[in-house]
């Protein structure tokens, strides 16, 4: 999917919501456990209930890999289901990959070609030659960690490197890489006060923003400092939406939570 197509979907749906598909078998209605593929069936129900309110889905691969081959098959079925039924939706493989060049190329093939995701999250720690293999894919997007939502973000990402914080160096340096127009960046919603500085370095890039809902980040604060003329934000909530209820009404409750966020987004977009 092109960035322009994503922007069009945001305008049509008045939403820049990304629903995180982080399925934990201990947290879903226990009736699903009797089904052949509980993870896929749960995802399908969540997707059917929220697809008109969200512009993106982000399965975090950990929640599939934890269940071995069966989990991997659930991931494949989930992405195929989205592609077949809601092709307008932007898909994010939250896999946080990155390795020496020839290994990164294989990761890129796995997620962009075999699974056909529109994007993947990537860690910047190994530098240019670990990220460029992902950037080589046309109309695919590489979402690089910049300033993450967790407490540990302060261990390295904000350290001073020759007078500038490391995450700023990561943002600046990445702009010099080949096909850098295919980059997006992860910035945690819990770090809203940093968005002004981040926008000075990457004014036009899309930012994937996890951390609203269960981690307590504020949608309005993120938008205040992080939004650009094309919105430029994908706000993710996983647990806050998919586990809104553990009972038979889980999909309906997930929709209600997604609707609350989408309505807030529509108001913010109108005010801009
Ligand atoms: O790359 C991510 O998506 C990510 C980066 C980050 O800084 N913080 C973060 O929480 N995430 C992911 O975003 C999701 C957040 O889930 P909830 O806290 O349940 O909404 C999880 O899949 C995390 O792995």
GROMACS .gro file of C-alpha atoms and ligand atoms in nm:
model
  296
    1UNK     CA    1   0.000   0.000   0.000
    2UNK     CA    2   0.126   0.350  -0.079
    3UNK     CA    3   0.142   0.625   0.180
    4UNK     CA    4  -0.110   0.819  -0.026
    5UNK     CA    5  -0.359   0.531  -0.008
    6UNK     CA    6  -0.316   0.521   0.370
    7UNK     CA    7  -0.379   0.895   0.394
    8UNK     CA    8  -0.695   0.856   0.183
    9UNK     CA    9  -0.825   0.584   0.417
   10UNK     CA   10  -0.760   0.808   0.718
   11UNK     CA   11  -0.968   1.082   0.555
   12UNK     CA   12  -1.250   0.847   0.453
   13UNK     CA   13  -1.278   0.677   0.792
   14UNK     CA   14  -1.193   0.987   0.997
   15UNK     CA   15  -0.969   0.754   1.188
   16UNK     CA   16  -0.601   0.687   1.239
   17UNK     CA   17  -0.661   0.398   1.475
   18UNK     CA   18  -0.448   0.085   1.462
   19UNK     CA   19  -0.584  -0.215   1.649
   20UNK     CA   20  -0.316  -0.435   1.799
   21UNK     CA   21  -0.382  -0.808   1.767
   22UNK     CA   22  -0.189  -0.937   2.068
   23UNK     CA   23  -0.384  -1.251   2.149
   24UNK     CA   24  -0.319  -1.425   2.477
   25UNK     CA   25  -0.516  -1.750   2.514
   26UNK     CA   26  -0.557  -1.681   2.887
   27UNK     CA   27  -0.740  -1.357   2.818
   28UNK     CA   28  -0.993  -1.453   2.551
   29UNK     CA   29  -1.337  -1.605   2.615
   30UNK     CA   30  -1.266  -1.962   2.717
   31UNK     CA   31  -1.527  -2.096   2.472
   32UNK     CA   32  -1.274  -2.023   2.194
   33UNK     CA   33  -1.032  -2.282   2.329
   34UNK     CA   34  -1.252  -2.562   2.195
   35UNK     CA   35  -1.210  -2.431   1.838
   36UNK     CA   36  -0.941  -2.560   1.602
   37UNK     CA   37  -0.770  -2.221   1.570
   38UNK     CA   38  -0.875  -2.004   1.865
   39UNK     CA   39  -0.629  -1.722   1.787
   40UNK     CA   40  -0.748  -1.681   1.430
   41UNK     CA   41  -1.117  -1.708   1.525
   42UNK     CA   42  -1.071  -1.445   1.796
   43UNK     CA   43  -0.885  -1.213   1.556
   44UNK     CA   44  -1.152  -1.263   1.289
   45UNK     CA   45  -1.424  -1.160   1.534
   46UNK     CA   46  -1.227  -0.851   1.642
   47UNK     CA   47  -1.149  -0.755   1.281
   48UNK     CA   48  -1.511  -0.797   1.167
   49UNK     CA   49  -1.627  -0.583   1.460
   50UNK     CA   50  -1.377  -0.298   1.412
   51UNK     CA   51  -1.268  -0.282   1.045
   52UNK     CA   52  -1.473   0.029   0.963
   53UNK     CA   53  -1.326   0.219   1.260
   54UNK     CA   54  -0.960   0.131   1.212
   55UNK     CA   55  -0.715   0.199   0.929
   56UNK     CA   56  -0.454  -0.053   1.044
   57UNK     CA   57  -0.407  -0.382   1.226
   58UNK     CA   58  -0.086  -0.471   1.403
   59UNK     CA   59  -0.039  -0.834   1.500
   60UNK     CA   60   0.261  -0.856   1.731
   61UNK     CA   61   0.437  -1.172   1.615
   62UNK     CA   62   0.542  -1.268   1.972
   63UNK     CA   63   0.183  -1.356   2.052
   64UNK     CA   64   0.179  -1.600   1.759
   65UNK     CA   65   0.534  -1.734   1.781
   66UNK     CA   66   0.466  -1.826   2.145
   67UNK     CA   67   0.237  -2.101   2.015
   68UNK     CA   68   0.487  -2.252   1.771
   69UNK     CA   69   0.385  -2.371   1.426
   70UNK     CA   70   0.017  -2.340   1.512
   71UNK     CA   71   0.073  -1.977   1.609
   72UNK     CA   72   0.256  -1.905   1.285
   73UNK     CA   73  -0.036  -2.055   1.091
   74UNK     CA   74  -0.277  -1.836   1.288
   75UNK     CA   75  -0.071  -1.532   1.186
   76UNK     CA   76  -0.087  -1.634   0.820
   77UNK     CA   77  -0.462  -1.690   0.836
   78UNK     CA   78  -0.510  -1.354   1.011
   79UNK     CA   79  -0.315  -1.154   0.750
   80UNK     CA   80  -0.484  -1.344   0.466
   81UNK     CA   81  -0.825  -1.273   0.618
   82UNK     CA   82  -0.753  -0.899   0.633
   83UNK     CA   83  -0.612  -0.893   0.277
   84UNK     CA   84  -0.903  -1.091   0.133
   85UNK     CA   85  -1.185  -0.910   0.311
   86UNK     CA   86  -1.054  -0.563   0.391
   87UNK     CA   87  -0.773  -0.493   0.142
   88UNK     CA   88  -0.792  -0.119   0.216
   89UNK     CA   89  -0.649  -0.180   0.563
   90UNK     CA   90  -0.280  -0.117   0.634
   91UNK     CA   91  -0.112  -0.416   0.797
   92UNK     CA   92   0.183  -0.401   1.033
   93UNK     CA   93   0.392  -0.702   1.132
   94UNK     CA   94   0.517  -0.602   1.474
   95UNK     CA   95   0.827  -0.821   1.467
   96UNK     CA   96   1.105  -0.574   1.560
   97UNK     CA   97   1.361  -0.739   1.331
   98UNK     CA   98   1.701  -0.620   1.204
   99UNK     CA   99   2.027  -0.811   1.149
  100UNK     CA  100   2.327  -0.815   0.915
  101UNK     CA  101   2.225  -0.733   0.559
  102UNK     CA  102   2.173  -1.077   0.410
  103UNK     CA  103   1.972  -1.189   0.714
  104UNK     CA  104   1.758  -0.875   0.708
  105UNK     CA  105   1.684  -0.949   0.340
  106UNK     CA  106   1.537  -1.283   0.443
  107UNK     CA  107   1.329  -1.121   0.719
  108UNK     CA  108   1.202  -0.873   0.462
  109UNK     CA  109   1.109  -1.154   0.222
  110UNK     CA  110   0.931  -1.341   0.499
  111UNK     CA  111   0.709  -1.052   0.601
  112UNK     CA  112   0.671  -0.855   0.276
  113UNK     CA  113   0.661  -1.136   0.019
  114UNK     CA  114   0.551  -1.455   0.192
  115UNK     CA  115   0.306  -1.300   0.440
  116UNK     CA  116   0.238  -0.989   0.230
  117UNK     CA  117   0.236  -0.739   0.517
  118UNK     CA  118   0.241  -0.370   0.420
  119UNK     CA  119   0.496  -0.292   0.688
  120UNK     CA  120   0.720  -0.429   0.961
  121UNK     CA  121   0.870  -0.285   1.279
  122UNK     CA  122   1.250  -0.285   1.283
  123UNK     CA  123   1.511  -0.208   1.549
  124UNK     CA  124   1.780   0.044   1.443
  125UNK     CA  125   2.061  -0.082   1.667
  126UNK     CA  126   2.260  -0.256   1.389
  127UNK     CA  127   2.246   0.048   1.164
  128UNK     CA  128   2.218   0.127   0.794
  129UNK     CA  129   2.296  -0.211   0.633
  130UNK     CA  130   2.052  -0.385   0.870
  131UNK     CA  131   1.760  -0.160   0.769
  132UNK     CA  132   1.820  -0.087   0.398
  133UNK     CA  133   1.722  -0.441   0.286
  134UNK     CA  134   1.371  -0.368   0.419
  135UNK     CA  135   1.364  -0.026   0.251
  136UNK     CA  136   1.436  -0.180  -0.090
  137UNK     CA  137   1.076  -0.308  -0.119
  138UNK     CA  138   0.850  -0.075  -0.318
  139UNK     CA  139   0.524   0.031  -0.150
  140UNK     CA  140   0.626  -0.148   0.169
  141UNK     CA  141   0.705   0.043   0.487
  142UNK     CA  142   0.971  -0.004   0.749
  143UNK     CA  143   0.870   0.126   1.089
  144UNK     CA  144   1.184   0.191   1.287
  145UNK     CA  145   1.195   0.222   1.665
  146UNK     CA  146   1.278   0.583   1.759
  147UNK     CA  147   1.155   0.656   2.111
  148UNK     CA  148   0.968   0.363   2.261
  149UNK     CA  149   0.683   0.371   2.512
  150UNK     CA  150   0.848   0.169   2.789
  151UNK     CA  151   1.053   0.282   3.089
  152UNK     CA  152   1.367   0.121   2.941
  153UNK     CA  153   1.355   0.379   2.659
  154UNK     CA  154   1.558   0.601   2.894
  155UNK     CA  155   1.839   0.343   2.926
  156UNK     CA  156   1.981   0.416   2.580
  157UNK     CA  157   1.747   0.612   2.354
  158UNK     CA  158   1.774   0.943   2.541
  159UNK     CA  159   2.147   0.921   2.616
  160UNK     CA  160   2.354   1.218   2.504
  161UNK     CA  161   2.566   1.140   2.198
  162UNK     CA  162   2.793   1.433   2.112
  163UNK     CA  163   2.540   1.687   2.237
  164UNK     CA  164   2.228   1.521   2.100
  165UNK     CA  165   2.003   1.246   2.228
  166UNK     CA  166   2.053   0.909   2.063
  167UNK     CA  167   1.695   0.881   1.932
  168UNK     CA  168   1.744   1.213   1.749
  169UNK     CA  169   2.065   1.081   1.594
  170UNK     CA  170   1.875   0.768   1.485
  171UNK     CA  171   1.606   0.981   1.320
  172UNK     CA  172   1.854   1.211   1.147
  173UNK     CA  173   2.089   0.938   1.026
  174UNK     CA  174   1.806   0.720   0.895
  175UNK     CA  175   1.698   1.002   0.664
  176UNK     CA  176   2.026   0.961   0.472
  177UNK     CA  177   1.966   0.592   0.394
  178UNK     CA  178   1.867   0.462   0.050
  179UNK     CA  179   1.488   0.462  -0.003
  180UNK     CA  180   1.439   0.643   0.329
  181UNK     CA  181   1.101   0.762   0.199
  182UNK     CA  182   0.980   0.412   0.295
  183UNK     CA  183   1.053   0.479   0.663
  184UNK     CA  184   0.802   0.538   0.940
  185UNK     CA  185   0.896   0.562   1.307
  186UNK     CA  186   0.770   0.425   1.640
  187UNK     CA  187   0.722   0.686   1.910
  188UNK     CA  188   0.545   0.590   2.232
  189UNK     CA  189   0.227   0.771   2.335
  190UNK     CA  190   0.366   0.785   2.687
  191UNK     CA  191   0.630   1.030   2.560
  192UNK     CA  192   0.395   1.301   2.422
  193UNK     CA  193   0.622   1.587   2.532
  194UNK     CA  194   0.891   1.466   2.290
  195UNK     CA  195   0.677   1.491   1.977
  196UNK     CA  196   0.754   1.857   1.907
  197UNK     CA  197   1.127   1.785   1.885
  198UNK     CA  198   1.067   1.471   1.680
  199UNK     CA  199   0.852   1.661   1.431
  200UNK     CA  200   1.137   1.909   1.378
  201UNK     CA  201   1.347   1.620   1.241
  202UNK     CA  202   1.079   1.416   1.061
  203UNK     CA  203   0.796   1.660   0.984
  204UNK     CA  204   0.635   1.451   0.711
  205UNK     CA  205   0.690   1.091   0.821
  206UNK     CA  206   0.420   0.867   0.962
  207UNK     CA  207   0.465   0.783   1.329
  208UNK     CA  208   0.330   0.460   1.477
  209UNK     CA  209   0.226   0.548   1.829
  210UNK     CA  210   0.160   0.262   2.071
  211UNK     CA  211   0.086   0.324   2.438
  212UNK     CA  212  -0.267   0.463   2.459
  213UNK     CA  213  -0.510   0.247   2.655
  214UNK     CA  214  -0.334  -0.007   2.876
  215UNK     CA  215  -0.009   0.196   2.901
  216UNK     CA  216  -0.189   0.522   2.985
  217UNK     CA  217  -0.074   0.752   2.700
  218UNK     CA  218  -0.300   1.042   2.599
  219UNK     CA  219  -0.444   1.058   2.247
  220UNK     CA  220  -0.513   1.432   2.264
  221UNK     CA  221  -0.160   1.514   2.386
  222UNK     CA  222   0.000   1.304   2.111
  223UNK     CA  223  -0.216   1.472   1.847
  224UNK     CA  224  -0.144   1.820   1.984
  225UNK     CA  225   0.231   1.779   1.937
  226UNK     CA  226   0.260   1.503   1.678
  227UNK     CA  227  -0.001   1.558   1.407
  228UNK     CA  228   0.100   1.697   1.067
  229UNK     CA  229  -0.100   1.815   0.766
  230UNK     CA  230  -0.172   1.454   0.654
  231UNK     CA  231  -0.236   1.346   1.015
  232UNK     CA  232   0.090   1.147   1.003
  233UNK     CA  233  -0.001   0.930   1.300
  234UNK     CA  234  -0.118   0.573   1.351
  235UNK     CA  235  -0.230   0.534   1.711
  236UNK     CA  236  -0.223   0.176   1.834
  237UNK     CA  237  -0.422   0.022   2.114
  238UNK     CA  238  -0.408  -0.352   2.172
  239UNK     CA  239  -0.528  -0.471   2.516
  240UNK     CA  240  -0.753  -0.167   2.567
  241UNK     CA  241  -0.963  -0.279   2.270
  242UNK     CA  242  -0.934  -0.655   2.230
  243UNK     CA  243  -0.978  -0.736   2.600
  244UNK     CA  244  -1.251  -0.482   2.671
  245UNK     CA  245  -1.456  -0.784   2.783
  246UNK     CA  246  -1.373  -1.147   2.851
  247UNK     CA  247  -1.733  -1.254   2.802
  248UNK     CA  248  -1.944  -1.343   2.499
  249UNK     CA  249  -1.988  -0.971   2.423
  250UNK     CA  250  -1.610  -0.921   2.372
  251UNK     CA  251  -1.640  -0.819   2.004
  252UNK     CA  252  -1.919  -0.573   2.075
  253UNK     CA  253  -1.720  -0.423   2.365
  254UNK     CA  254  -1.408  -0.406   2.146
  255UNK     CA  255  -1.612  -0.214   1.889
  256UNK     CA  256  -1.735   0.026   2.158
  257UNK     CA  257  -1.377   0.097   2.268
  258UNK     CA  258  -1.260   0.143   1.909
  259UNK     CA  259  -1.559   0.371   1.841
  260UNK     CA  260  -1.474   0.590   2.141
  261UNK     CA  261  -1.121   0.641   2.007
  262UNK     CA  262  -1.239   0.692   1.647
  263UNK     CA  263  -1.493   0.955   1.756
  264UNK     CA  264  -1.224   1.142   1.949
  265UNK     CA  265  -1.003   1.124   1.637
  266UNK     CA  266  -1.282   1.259   1.413
  267UNK     CA  267  -1.323   1.559   1.644
  268UNK     CA  268  -0.949   1.624   1.647
  269UNK     CA  269  -0.927   1.595   1.266
  270UNK     CA  270  -1.215   1.836   1.220
  271UNK     CA  271  -1.052   2.091   1.450
  272UNK     CA  272  -0.727   2.087   1.248
  273LIG     O1  273   0.649  -0.140   1.812
  273LIG     C1  274   0.549  -0.139   1.884
  273LIG     O2  275   0.437  -0.154   1.838
  273LIG     C2  276   0.565  -0.101   2.026
  273LIG     C3  277   0.664  -0.009   2.054
  273LIG     C4  278   0.666   0.055   2.179
  273LIG     O3  279   0.746   0.144   2.205
  273LIG     N1  280   0.576   0.016   2.273
  273LIG     C5  281   0.480  -0.080   2.250
  273LIG     O4  282   0.398  -0.105   2.339
  273LIG     N2  283   0.479  -0.144   2.128
  273LIG     C6  284   0.384  -0.255   2.101
  273LIG     O5  285   0.252  -0.200   2.097
  273LIG     C7  286   0.158  -0.287   2.160
  273LIG     C8  287   0.099  -0.215   2.279
  273LIG     O6  288  -0.002  -0.290   2.336
  273LIG     P1  289  -0.103  -0.232   2.446
  273LIG     O7  290  -0.021  -0.170   2.554
  273LIG     O8  291  -0.177  -0.355   2.492
  273LIG     O9  292  -0.193  -0.133   2.379
  273LIG     C9  293   0.236  -0.414   2.193
  273LIG    O10  294   0.226  -0.504   2.084
  273LIG    C10  295   0.378  -0.365   2.208
  273LIG    O11  296   0.472  -0.467   2.179
   0.00000   0.00000   0.00000
